[in-house]
mmCIF file of C-alpha atoms in Angstrom:
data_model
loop_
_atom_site.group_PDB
_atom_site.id
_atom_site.type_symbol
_atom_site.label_atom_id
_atom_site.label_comp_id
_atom_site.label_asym_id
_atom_site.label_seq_id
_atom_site.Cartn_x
_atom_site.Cartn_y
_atom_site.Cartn_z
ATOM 1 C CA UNK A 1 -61.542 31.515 5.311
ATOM 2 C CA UNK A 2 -60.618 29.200 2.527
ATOM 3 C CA UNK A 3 -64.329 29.030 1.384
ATOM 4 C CA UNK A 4 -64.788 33.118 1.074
ATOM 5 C CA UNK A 5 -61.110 33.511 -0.433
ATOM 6 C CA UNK A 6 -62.662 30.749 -2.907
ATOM 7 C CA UNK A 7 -59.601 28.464 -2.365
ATOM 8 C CA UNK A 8 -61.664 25.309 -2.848
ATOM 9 C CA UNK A 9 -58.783 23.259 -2.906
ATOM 10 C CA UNK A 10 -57.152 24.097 0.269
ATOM 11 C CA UNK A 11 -60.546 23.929 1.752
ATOM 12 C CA UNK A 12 -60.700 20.384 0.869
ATOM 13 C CA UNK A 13 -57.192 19.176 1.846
ATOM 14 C CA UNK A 14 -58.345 20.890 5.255
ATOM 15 C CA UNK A 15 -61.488 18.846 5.750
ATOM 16 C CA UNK A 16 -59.360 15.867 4.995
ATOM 17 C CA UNK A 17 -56.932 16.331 7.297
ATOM 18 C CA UNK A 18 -59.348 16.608 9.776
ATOM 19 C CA UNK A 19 -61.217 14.183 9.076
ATOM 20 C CA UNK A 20 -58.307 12.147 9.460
ATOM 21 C CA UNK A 21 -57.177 13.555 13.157
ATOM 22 C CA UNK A 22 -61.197 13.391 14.209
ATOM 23 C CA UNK A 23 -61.137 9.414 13.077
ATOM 24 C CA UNK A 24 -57.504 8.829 15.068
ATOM 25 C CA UNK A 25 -59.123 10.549 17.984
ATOM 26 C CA UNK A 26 -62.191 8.741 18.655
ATOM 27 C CA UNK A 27 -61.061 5.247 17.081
ATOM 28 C CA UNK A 28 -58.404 5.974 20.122
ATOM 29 C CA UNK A 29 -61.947 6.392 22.650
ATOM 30 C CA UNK A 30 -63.154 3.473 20.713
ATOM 31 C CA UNK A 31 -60.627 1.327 21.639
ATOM 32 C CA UNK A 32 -59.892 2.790 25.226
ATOM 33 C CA UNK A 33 -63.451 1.744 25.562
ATOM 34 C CA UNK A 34 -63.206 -1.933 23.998
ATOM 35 C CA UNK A 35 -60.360 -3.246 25.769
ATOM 36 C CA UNK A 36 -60.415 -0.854 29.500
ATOM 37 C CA UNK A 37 -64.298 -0.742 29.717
ATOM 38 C CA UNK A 38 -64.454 -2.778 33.101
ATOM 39 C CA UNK A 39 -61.551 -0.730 34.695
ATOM 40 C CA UNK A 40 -63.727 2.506 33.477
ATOM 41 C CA UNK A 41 -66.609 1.263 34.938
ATOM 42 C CA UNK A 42 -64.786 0.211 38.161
ATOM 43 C CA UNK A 43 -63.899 3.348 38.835
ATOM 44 C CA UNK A 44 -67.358 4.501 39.635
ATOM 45 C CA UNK A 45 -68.278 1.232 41.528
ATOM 46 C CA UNK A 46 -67.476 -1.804 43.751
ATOM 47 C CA UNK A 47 -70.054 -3.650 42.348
ATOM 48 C CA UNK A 48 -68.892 -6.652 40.439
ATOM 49 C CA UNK A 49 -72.330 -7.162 38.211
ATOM 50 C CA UNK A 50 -72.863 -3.485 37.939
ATOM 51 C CA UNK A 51 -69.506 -3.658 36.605
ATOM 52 C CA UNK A 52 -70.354 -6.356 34.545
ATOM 53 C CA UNK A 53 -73.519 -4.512 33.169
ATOM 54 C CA UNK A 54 -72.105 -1.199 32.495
ATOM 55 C CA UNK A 55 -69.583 -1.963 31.094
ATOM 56 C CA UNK A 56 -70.949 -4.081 28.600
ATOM 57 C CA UNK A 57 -73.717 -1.038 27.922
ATOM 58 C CA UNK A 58 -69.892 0.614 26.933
ATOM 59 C CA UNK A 59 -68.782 -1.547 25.046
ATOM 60 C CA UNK A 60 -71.965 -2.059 22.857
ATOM 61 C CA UNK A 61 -72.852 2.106 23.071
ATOM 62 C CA UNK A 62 -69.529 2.526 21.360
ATOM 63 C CA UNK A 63 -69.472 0.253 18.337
ATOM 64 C CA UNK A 64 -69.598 2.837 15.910
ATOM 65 C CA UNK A 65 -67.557 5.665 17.521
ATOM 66 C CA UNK A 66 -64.598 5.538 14.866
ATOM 67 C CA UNK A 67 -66.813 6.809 12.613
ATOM 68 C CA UNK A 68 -68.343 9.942 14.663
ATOM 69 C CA UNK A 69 -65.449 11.964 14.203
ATOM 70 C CA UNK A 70 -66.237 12.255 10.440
ATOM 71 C CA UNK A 71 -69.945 13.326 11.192
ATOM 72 C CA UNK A 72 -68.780 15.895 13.780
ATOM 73 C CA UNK A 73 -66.409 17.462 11.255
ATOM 74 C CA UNK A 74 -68.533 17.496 8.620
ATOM 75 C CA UNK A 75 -71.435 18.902 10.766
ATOM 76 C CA UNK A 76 -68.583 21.827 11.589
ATOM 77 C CA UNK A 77 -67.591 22.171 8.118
ATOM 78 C CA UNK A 78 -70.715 23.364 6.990
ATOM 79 C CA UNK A 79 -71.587 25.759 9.773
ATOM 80 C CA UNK A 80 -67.668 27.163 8.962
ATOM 81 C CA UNK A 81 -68.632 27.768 5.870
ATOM 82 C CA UNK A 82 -71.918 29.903 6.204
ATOM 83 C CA UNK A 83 -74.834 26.696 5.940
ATOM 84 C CA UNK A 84 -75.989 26.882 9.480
ATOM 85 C CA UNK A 85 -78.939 25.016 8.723
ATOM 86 C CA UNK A 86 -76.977 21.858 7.639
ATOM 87 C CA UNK A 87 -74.908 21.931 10.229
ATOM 88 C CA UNK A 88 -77.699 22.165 12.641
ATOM 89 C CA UNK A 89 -79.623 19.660 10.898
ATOM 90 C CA UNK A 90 -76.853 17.428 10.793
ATOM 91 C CA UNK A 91 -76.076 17.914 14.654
ATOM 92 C CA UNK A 92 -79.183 16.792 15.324
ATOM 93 C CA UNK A 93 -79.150 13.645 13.580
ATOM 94 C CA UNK A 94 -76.975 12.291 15.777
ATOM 95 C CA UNK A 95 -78.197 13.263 19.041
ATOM 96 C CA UNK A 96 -81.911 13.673 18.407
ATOM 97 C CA UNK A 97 -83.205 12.896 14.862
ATOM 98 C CA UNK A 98 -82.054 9.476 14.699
ATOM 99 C CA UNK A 99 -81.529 8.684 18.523
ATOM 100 C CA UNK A 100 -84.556 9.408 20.039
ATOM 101 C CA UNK A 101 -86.396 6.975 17.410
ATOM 102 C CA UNK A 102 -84.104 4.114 18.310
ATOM 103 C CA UNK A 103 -83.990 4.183 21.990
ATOM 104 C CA UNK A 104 -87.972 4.180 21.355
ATOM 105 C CA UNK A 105 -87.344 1.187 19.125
ATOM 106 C CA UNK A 106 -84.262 -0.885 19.806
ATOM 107 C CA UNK A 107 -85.490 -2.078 24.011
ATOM 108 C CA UNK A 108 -88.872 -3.577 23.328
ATOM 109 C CA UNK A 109 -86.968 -5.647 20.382
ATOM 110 C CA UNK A 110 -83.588 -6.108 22.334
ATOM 111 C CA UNK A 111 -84.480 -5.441 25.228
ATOM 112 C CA UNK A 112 -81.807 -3.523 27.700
ATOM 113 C CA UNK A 113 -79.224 -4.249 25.003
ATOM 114 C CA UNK A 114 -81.301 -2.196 22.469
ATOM 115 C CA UNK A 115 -80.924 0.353 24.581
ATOM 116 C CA UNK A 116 -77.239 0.575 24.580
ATOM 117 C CA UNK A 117 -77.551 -0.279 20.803
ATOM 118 C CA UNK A 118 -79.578 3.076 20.271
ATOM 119 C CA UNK A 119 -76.298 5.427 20.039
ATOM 120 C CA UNK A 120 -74.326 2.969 17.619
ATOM 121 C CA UNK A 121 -77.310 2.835 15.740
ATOM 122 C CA UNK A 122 -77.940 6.895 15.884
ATOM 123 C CA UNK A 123 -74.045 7.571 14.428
ATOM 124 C CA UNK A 124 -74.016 4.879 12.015
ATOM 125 C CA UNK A 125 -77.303 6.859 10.412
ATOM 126 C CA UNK A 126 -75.977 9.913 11.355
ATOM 127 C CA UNK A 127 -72.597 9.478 9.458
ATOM 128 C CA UNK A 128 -74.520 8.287 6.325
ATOM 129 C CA UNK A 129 -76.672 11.117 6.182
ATOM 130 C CA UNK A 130 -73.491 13.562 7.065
ATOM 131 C CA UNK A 131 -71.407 11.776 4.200
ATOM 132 C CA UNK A 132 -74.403 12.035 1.957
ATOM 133 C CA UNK A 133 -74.531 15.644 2.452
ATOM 134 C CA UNK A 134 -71.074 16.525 1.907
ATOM 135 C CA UNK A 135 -70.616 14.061 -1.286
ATOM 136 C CA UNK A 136 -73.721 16.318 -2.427
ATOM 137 C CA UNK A 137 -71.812 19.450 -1.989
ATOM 138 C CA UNK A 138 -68.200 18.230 -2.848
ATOM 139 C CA UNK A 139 -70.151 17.121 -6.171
ATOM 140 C CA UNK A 140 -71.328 20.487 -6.772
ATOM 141 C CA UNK A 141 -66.847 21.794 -7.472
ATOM 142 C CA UNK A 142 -66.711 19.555 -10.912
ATOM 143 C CA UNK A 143 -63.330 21.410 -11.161
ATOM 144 C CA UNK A 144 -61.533 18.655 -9.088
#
């Protein structure tokens, strides 16, 4: 709404903010996962070193999860504004573009750690490229 009513600064203060809430909210997962990752896992099993192993494949899968909640609403912010194809492009970054390569990559270097280390590895690139993208765009309203 902001965009088409051409109030560029509200817009902004809007992506902010939720940029903001979208950091609290999975830094909070991020640190749920850090410090209660064996009673997650234990949940699912009795298993002391499938416990063991899963959840330090947690722990390591969510190293960089603070920072998804930026890439998710910038990935939203452009499809709310009209730019589909950004938003879709930047979607798949995460989950596909960048992923896919590094759980091909990561095990045969790291072995089963790699594999965990493919996700962290996927949203670190995929936040770059998503803050990239928007620093492009925000560029583009010199009247700030």
């Amino acid at each position: 709404f902001n965009f088409g009513a051409k109030q560029y600064d509200r817009m902004f203060r809007t992506v902010k903010l939720a940029i903001i809430t979208g950091t609290i909210l999975t830094t909070t997962g991020f640190l749920l996962g850090m410090f209660f990752s064996d009673l997650s896992v234990s949940l699912f099993t009795t298993d002391d070193e499938l416990t063991a192993i899963a959840a330090n494949a947690l722990r390591i899968s969510i190293l960089l999860f603070p920072v998804v909640g930026f890439q998710i609403v910038i990935s939203n912010f452009f499809q709310s504004i009209g730019k589909a194809k950004v938003s879709i492009f930047l979607s798949l970054t995460r989950q596909f573009i960048f992923l896919i390569p590094a759980i091909l990559i990561l095990p045969p270097v790291f072995g089963l750690n790699g594999a965990w280390a493919a996700m962290p590895v996927s949203d670190g690139l995929a936040t770059l490229t998503a803050g990239y993208t928007f620093y492009r765009f925000y560029k583009t309203f010199k009247w700030l």
